[in-house]
mmCIF file of N, CA and C in Angstrom:
data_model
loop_
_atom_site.group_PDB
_atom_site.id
_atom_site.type_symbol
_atom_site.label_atom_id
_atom_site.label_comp_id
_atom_site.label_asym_id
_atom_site.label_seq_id
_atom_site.Cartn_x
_atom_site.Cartn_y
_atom_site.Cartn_z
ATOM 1 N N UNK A 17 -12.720 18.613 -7.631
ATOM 2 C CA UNK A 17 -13.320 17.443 -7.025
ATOM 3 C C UNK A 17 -12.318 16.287 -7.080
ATOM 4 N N UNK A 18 -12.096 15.164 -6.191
ATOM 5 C CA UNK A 18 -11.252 14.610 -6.280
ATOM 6 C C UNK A 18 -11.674 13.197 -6.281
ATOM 7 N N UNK A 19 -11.309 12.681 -7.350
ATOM 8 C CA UNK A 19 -11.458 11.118 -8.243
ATOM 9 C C UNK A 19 -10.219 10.496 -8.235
ATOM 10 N N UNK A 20 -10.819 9.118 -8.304
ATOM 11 C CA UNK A 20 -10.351 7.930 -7.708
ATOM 12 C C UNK A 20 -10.146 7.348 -9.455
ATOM 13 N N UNK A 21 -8.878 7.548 -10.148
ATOM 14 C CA UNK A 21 -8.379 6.827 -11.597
ATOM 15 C C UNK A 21 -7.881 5.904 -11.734
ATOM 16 N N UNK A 22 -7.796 5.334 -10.483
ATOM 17 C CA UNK A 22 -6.731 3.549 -10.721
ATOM 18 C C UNK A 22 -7.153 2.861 -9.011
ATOM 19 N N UNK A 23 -7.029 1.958 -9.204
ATOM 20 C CA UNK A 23 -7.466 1.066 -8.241
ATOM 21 C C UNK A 23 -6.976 -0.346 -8.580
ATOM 22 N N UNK A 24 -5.984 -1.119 -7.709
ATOM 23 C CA UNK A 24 -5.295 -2.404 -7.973
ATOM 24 C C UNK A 24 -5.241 -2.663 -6.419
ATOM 25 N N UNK A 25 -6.017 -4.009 -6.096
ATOM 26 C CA UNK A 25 -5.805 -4.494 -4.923
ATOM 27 C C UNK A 25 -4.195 -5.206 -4.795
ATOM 28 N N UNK A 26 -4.293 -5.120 -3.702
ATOM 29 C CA UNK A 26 -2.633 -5.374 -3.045
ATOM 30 C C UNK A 26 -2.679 -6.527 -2.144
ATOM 31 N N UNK A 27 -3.710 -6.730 -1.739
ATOM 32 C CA UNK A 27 -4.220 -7.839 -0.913
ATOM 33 C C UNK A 27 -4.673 -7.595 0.639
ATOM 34 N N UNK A 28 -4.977 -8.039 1.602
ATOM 35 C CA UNK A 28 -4.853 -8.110 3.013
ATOM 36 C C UNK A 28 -6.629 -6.761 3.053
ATOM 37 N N UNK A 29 -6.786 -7.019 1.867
ATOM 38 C CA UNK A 29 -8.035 -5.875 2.049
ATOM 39 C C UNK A 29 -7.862 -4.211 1.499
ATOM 40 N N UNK A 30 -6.559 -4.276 1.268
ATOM 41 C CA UNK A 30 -5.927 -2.918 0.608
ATOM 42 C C UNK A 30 -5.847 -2.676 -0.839
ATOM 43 N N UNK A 31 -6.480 -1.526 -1.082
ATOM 44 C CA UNK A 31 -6.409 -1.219 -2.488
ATOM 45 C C UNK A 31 -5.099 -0.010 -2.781
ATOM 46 N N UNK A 32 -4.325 -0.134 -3.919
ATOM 47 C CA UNK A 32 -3.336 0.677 -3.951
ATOM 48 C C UNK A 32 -3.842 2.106 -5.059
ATOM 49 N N UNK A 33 -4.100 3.281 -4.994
ATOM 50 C CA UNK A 33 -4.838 3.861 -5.257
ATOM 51 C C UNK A 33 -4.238 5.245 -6.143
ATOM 52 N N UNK A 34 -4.897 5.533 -7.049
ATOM 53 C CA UNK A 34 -4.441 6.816 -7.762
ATOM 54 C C UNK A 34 -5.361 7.745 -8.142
ATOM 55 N N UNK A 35 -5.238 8.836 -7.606
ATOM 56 C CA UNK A 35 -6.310 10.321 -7.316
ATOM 57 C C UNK A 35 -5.821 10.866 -8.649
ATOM 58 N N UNK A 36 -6.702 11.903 -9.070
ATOM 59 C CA UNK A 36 -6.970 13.024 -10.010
ATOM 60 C C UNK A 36 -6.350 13.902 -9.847
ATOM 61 N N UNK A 37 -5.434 13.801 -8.749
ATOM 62 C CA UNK A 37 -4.540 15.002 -7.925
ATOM 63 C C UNK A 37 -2.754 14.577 -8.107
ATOM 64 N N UNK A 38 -2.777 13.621 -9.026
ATOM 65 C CA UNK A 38 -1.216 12.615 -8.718
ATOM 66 C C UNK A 38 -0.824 12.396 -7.608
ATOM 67 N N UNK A 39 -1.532 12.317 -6.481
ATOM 68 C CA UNK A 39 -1.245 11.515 -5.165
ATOM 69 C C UNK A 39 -1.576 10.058 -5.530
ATOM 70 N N UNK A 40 -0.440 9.346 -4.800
ATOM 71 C CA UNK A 40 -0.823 7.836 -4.825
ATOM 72 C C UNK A 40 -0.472 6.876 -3.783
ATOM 73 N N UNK A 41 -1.439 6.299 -3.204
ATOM 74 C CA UNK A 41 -1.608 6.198 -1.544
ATOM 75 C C UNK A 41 -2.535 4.417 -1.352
ATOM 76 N N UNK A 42 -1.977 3.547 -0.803
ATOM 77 C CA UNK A 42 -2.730 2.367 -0.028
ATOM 78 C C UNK A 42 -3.713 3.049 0.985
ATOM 79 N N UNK A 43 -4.845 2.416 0.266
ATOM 80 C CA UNK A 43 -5.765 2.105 1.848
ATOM 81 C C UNK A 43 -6.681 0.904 2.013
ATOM 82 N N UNK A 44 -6.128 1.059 3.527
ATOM 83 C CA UNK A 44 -6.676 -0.596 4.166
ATOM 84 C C UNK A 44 -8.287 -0.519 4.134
ATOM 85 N N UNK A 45 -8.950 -1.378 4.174
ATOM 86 C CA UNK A 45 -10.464 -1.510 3.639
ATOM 87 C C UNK A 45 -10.865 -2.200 4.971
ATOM 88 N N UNK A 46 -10.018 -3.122 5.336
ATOM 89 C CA UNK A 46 -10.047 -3.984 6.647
ATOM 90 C C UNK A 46 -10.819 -3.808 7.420
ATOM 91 N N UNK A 47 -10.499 -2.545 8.140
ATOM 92 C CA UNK A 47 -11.597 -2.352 9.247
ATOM 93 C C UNK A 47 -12.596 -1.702 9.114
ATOM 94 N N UNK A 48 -13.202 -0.924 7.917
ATOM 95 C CA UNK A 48 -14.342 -0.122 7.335
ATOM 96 C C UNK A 48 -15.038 -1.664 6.746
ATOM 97 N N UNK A 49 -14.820 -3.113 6.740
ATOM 98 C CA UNK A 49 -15.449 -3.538 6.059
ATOM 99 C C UNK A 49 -16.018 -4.679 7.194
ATOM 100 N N UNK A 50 -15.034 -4.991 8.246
ATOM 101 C CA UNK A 50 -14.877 -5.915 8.903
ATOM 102 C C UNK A 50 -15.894 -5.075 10.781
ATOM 103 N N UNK A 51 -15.735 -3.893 10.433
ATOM 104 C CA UNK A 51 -16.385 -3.167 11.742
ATOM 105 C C UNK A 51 -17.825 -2.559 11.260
ATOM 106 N N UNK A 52 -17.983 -2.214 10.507
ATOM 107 C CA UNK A 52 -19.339 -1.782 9.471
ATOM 108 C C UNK A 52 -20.684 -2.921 9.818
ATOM 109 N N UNK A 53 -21.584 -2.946 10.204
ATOM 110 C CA UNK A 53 -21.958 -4.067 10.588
ATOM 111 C C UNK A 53 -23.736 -4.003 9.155
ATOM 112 N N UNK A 54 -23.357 -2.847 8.942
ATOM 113 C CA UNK A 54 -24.606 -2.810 7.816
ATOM 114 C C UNK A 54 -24.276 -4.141 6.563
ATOM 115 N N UNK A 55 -25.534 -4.217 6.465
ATOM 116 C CA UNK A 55 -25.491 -5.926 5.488
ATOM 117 C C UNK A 55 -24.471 -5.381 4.418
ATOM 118 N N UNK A 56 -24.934 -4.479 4.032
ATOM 119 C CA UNK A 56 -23.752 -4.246 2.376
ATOM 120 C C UNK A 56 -22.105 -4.500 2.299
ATOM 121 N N UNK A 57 -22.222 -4.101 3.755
ATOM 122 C CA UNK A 57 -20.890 -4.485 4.100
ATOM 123 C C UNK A 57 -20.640 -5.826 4.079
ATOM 124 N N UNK A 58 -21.175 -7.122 4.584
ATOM 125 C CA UNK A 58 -21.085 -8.492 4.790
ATOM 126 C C UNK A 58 -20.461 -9.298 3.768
ATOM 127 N N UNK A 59 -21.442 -9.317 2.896
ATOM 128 C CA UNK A 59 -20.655 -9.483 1.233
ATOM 129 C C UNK A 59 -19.099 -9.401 0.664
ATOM 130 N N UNK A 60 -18.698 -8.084 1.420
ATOM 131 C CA UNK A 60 -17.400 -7.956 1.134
ATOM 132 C C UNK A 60 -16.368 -8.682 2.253
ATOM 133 N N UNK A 61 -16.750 -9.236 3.144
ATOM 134 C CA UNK A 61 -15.904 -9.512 4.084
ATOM 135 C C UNK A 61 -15.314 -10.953 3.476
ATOM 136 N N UNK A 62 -16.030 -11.250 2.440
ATOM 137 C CA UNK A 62 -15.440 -12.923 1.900
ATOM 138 C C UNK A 62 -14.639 -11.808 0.560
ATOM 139 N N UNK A 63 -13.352 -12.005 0.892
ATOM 140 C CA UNK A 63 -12.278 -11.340 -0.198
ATOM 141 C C UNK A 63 -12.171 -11.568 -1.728
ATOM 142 N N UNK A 64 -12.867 -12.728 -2.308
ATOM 143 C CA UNK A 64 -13.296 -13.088 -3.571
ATOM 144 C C UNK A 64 -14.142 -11.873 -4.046
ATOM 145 N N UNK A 65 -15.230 -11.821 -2.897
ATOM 146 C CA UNK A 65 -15.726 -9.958 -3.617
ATOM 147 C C UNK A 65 -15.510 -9.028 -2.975
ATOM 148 N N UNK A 66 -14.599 -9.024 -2.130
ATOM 149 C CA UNK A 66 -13.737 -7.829 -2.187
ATOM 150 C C UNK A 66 -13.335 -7.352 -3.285
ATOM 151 N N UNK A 67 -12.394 -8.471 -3.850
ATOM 152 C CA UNK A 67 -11.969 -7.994 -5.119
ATOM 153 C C UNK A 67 -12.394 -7.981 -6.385
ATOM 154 N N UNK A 68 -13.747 -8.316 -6.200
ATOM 155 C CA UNK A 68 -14.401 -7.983 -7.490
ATOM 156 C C UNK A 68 -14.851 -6.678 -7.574
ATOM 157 N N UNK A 69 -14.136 -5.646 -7.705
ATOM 158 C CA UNK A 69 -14.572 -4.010 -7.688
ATOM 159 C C UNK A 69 -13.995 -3.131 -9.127
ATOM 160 N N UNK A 70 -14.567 -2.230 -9.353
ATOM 161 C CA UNK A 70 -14.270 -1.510 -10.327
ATOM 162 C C UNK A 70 -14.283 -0.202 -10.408
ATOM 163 N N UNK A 71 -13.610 0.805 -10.831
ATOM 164 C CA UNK A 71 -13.218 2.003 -10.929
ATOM 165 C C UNK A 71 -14.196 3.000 -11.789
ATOM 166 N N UNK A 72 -15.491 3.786 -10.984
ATOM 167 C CA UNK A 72 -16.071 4.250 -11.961
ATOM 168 C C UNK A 72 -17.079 4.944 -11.505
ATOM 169 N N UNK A 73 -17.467 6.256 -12.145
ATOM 170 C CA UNK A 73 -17.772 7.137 -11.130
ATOM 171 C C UNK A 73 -17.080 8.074 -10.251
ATOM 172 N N UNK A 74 -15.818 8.217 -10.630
ATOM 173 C CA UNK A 74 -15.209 7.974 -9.559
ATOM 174 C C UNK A 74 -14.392 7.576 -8.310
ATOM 175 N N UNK A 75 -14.876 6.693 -7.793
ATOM 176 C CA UNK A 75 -14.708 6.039 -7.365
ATOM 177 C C UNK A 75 -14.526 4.600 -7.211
ATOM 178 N N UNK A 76 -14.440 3.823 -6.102
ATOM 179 C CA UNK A 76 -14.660 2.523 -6.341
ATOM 180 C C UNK A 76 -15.644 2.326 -5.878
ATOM 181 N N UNK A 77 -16.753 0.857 -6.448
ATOM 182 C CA UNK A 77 -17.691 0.604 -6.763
ATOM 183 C C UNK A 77 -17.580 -1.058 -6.865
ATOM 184 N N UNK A 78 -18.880 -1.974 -5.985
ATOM 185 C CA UNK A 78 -18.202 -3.383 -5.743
ATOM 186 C C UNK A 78 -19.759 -3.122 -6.448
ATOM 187 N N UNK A 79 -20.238 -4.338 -6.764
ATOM 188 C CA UNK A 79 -21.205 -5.103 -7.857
ATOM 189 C C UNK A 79 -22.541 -4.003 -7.941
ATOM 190 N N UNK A 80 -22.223 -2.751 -8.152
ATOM 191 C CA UNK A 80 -22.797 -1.605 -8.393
ATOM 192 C C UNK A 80 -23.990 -1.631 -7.089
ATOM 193 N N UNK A 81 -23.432 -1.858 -6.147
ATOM 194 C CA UNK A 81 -24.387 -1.370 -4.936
ATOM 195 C C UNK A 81 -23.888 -0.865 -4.044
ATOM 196 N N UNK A 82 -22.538 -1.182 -3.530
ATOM 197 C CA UNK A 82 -21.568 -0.466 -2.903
ATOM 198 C C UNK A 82 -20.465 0.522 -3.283
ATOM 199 N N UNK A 83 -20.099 1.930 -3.257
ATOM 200 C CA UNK A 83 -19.089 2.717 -3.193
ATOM 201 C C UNK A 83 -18.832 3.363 -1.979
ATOM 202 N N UNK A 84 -17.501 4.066 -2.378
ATOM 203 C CA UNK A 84 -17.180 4.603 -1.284
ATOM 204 C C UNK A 84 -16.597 5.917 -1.343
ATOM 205 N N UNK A 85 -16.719 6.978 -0.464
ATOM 206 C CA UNK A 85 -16.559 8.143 -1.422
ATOM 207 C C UNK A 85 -15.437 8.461 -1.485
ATOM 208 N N UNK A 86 -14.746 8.871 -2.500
ATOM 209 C CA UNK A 86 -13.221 8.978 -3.115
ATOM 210 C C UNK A 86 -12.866 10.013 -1.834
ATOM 211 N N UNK A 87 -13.653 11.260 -1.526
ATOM 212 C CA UNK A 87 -12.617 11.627 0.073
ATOM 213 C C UNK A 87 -12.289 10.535 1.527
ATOM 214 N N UNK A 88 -13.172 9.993 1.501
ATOM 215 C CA UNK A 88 -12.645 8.082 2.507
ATOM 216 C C UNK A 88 -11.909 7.702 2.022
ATOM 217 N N UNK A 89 -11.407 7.295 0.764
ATOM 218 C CA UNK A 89 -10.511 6.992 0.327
ATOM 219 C C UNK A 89 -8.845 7.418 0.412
ATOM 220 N N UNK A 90 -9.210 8.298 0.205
ATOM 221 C CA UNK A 90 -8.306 9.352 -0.212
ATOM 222 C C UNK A 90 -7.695 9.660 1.863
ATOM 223 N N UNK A 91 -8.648 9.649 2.262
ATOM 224 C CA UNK A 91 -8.382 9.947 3.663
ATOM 225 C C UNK A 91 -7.687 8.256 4.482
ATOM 226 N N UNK A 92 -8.357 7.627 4.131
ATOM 227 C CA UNK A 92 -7.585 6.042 4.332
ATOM 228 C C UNK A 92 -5.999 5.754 3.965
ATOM 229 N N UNK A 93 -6.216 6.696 2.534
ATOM 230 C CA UNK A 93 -4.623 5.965 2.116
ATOM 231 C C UNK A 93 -3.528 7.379 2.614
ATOM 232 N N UNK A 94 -4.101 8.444 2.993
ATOM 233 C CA UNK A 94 -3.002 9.380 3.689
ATOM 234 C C UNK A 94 -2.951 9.637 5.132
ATOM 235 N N UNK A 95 -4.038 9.428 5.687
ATOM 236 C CA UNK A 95 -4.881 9.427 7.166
ATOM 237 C C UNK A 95 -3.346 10.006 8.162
ATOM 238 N N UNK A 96 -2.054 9.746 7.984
ATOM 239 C CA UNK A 96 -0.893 10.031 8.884
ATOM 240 C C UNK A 96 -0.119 11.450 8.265
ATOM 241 N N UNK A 97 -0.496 11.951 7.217
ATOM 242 C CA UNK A 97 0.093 12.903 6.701
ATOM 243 C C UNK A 97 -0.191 14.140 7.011
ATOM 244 N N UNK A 98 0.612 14.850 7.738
ATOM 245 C CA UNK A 98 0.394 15.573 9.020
ATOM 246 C C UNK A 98 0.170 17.052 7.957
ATOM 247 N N UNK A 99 0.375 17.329 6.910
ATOM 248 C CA UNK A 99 -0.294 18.517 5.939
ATOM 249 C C UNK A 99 -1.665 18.356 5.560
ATOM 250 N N UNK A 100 -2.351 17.409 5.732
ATOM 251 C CA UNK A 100 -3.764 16.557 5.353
ATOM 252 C C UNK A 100 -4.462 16.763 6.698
ATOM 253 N N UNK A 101 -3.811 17.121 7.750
ATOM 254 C CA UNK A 101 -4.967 16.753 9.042
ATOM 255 C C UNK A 101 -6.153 18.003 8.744
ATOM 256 N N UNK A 102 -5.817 19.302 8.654
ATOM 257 C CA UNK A 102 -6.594 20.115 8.581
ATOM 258 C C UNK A 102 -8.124 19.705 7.449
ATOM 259 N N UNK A 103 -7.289 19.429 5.798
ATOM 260 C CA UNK A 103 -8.156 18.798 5.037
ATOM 261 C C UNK A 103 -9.552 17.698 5.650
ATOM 262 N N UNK A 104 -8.552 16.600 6.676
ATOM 263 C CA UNK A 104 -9.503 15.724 7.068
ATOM 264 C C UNK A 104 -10.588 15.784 7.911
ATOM 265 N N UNK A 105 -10.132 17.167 8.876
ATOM 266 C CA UNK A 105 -11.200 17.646 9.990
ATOM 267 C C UNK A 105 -11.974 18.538 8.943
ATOM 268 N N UNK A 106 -11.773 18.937 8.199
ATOM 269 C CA UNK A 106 -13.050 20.097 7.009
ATOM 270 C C UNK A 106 -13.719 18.790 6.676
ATOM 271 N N UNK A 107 -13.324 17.723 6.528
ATOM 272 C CA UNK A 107 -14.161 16.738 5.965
ATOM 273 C C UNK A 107 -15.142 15.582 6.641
ATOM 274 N N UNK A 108 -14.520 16.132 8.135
ATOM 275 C CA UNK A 108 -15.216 15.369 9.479
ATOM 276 C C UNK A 108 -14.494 13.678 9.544
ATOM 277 N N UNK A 109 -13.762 13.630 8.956
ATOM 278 C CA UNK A 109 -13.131 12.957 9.205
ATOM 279 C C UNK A 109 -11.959 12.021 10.805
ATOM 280 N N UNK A 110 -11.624 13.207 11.123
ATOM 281 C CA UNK A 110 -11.246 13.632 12.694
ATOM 282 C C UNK A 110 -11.317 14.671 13.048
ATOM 283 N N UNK A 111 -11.347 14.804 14.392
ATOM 284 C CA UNK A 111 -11.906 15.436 15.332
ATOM 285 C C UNK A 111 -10.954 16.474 15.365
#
């Protein structure tokens, strides 16, 4: 199963990220937070709580009502890595 062990924002909405797998990969939050139009999302669009998030579970986790699942993650911060495409379509990720 693949977990999300470090999490340090980088800024611009990007968290810099470290898997259970020693992959270690940025992903932009930007447009999953800014195109998302569900309320939970709203909250985060003011970057003060953006960055109030924490590592646990798992995953990351903003004022214990929002996570996100460590394969989004994980698919955000490699999404161009052309050995991963297969992974990402098993995960419905792309098409």
């Amino acid at each position: 199963m693949l977990e999300v062990k470090q999490a340090i924002y980088t800024g611009e909405y990007t968290l810099r990220l470290v898997f259970n797998n020693g992959m270690e990969g940025t992903a932009d939050l930007k447009e999953t937070i800014f195109d998302d139009k569900r309320a939970v999302f709203s909250v985060l669009k003011e970057e003060t709580n953006f960055k109030n998030f924490k590592v646990e579970h798992s995953t990351v986790i903003w004022s214990d009502q929002l996570d996100l699942a460590s394969e989004y993650l994980f698919f955000l911060a490699f999404r161009d890595k052309l050995e991963l495409q297969e992974q990402f379509k098993s995960w419905g990720y792309i098409n």
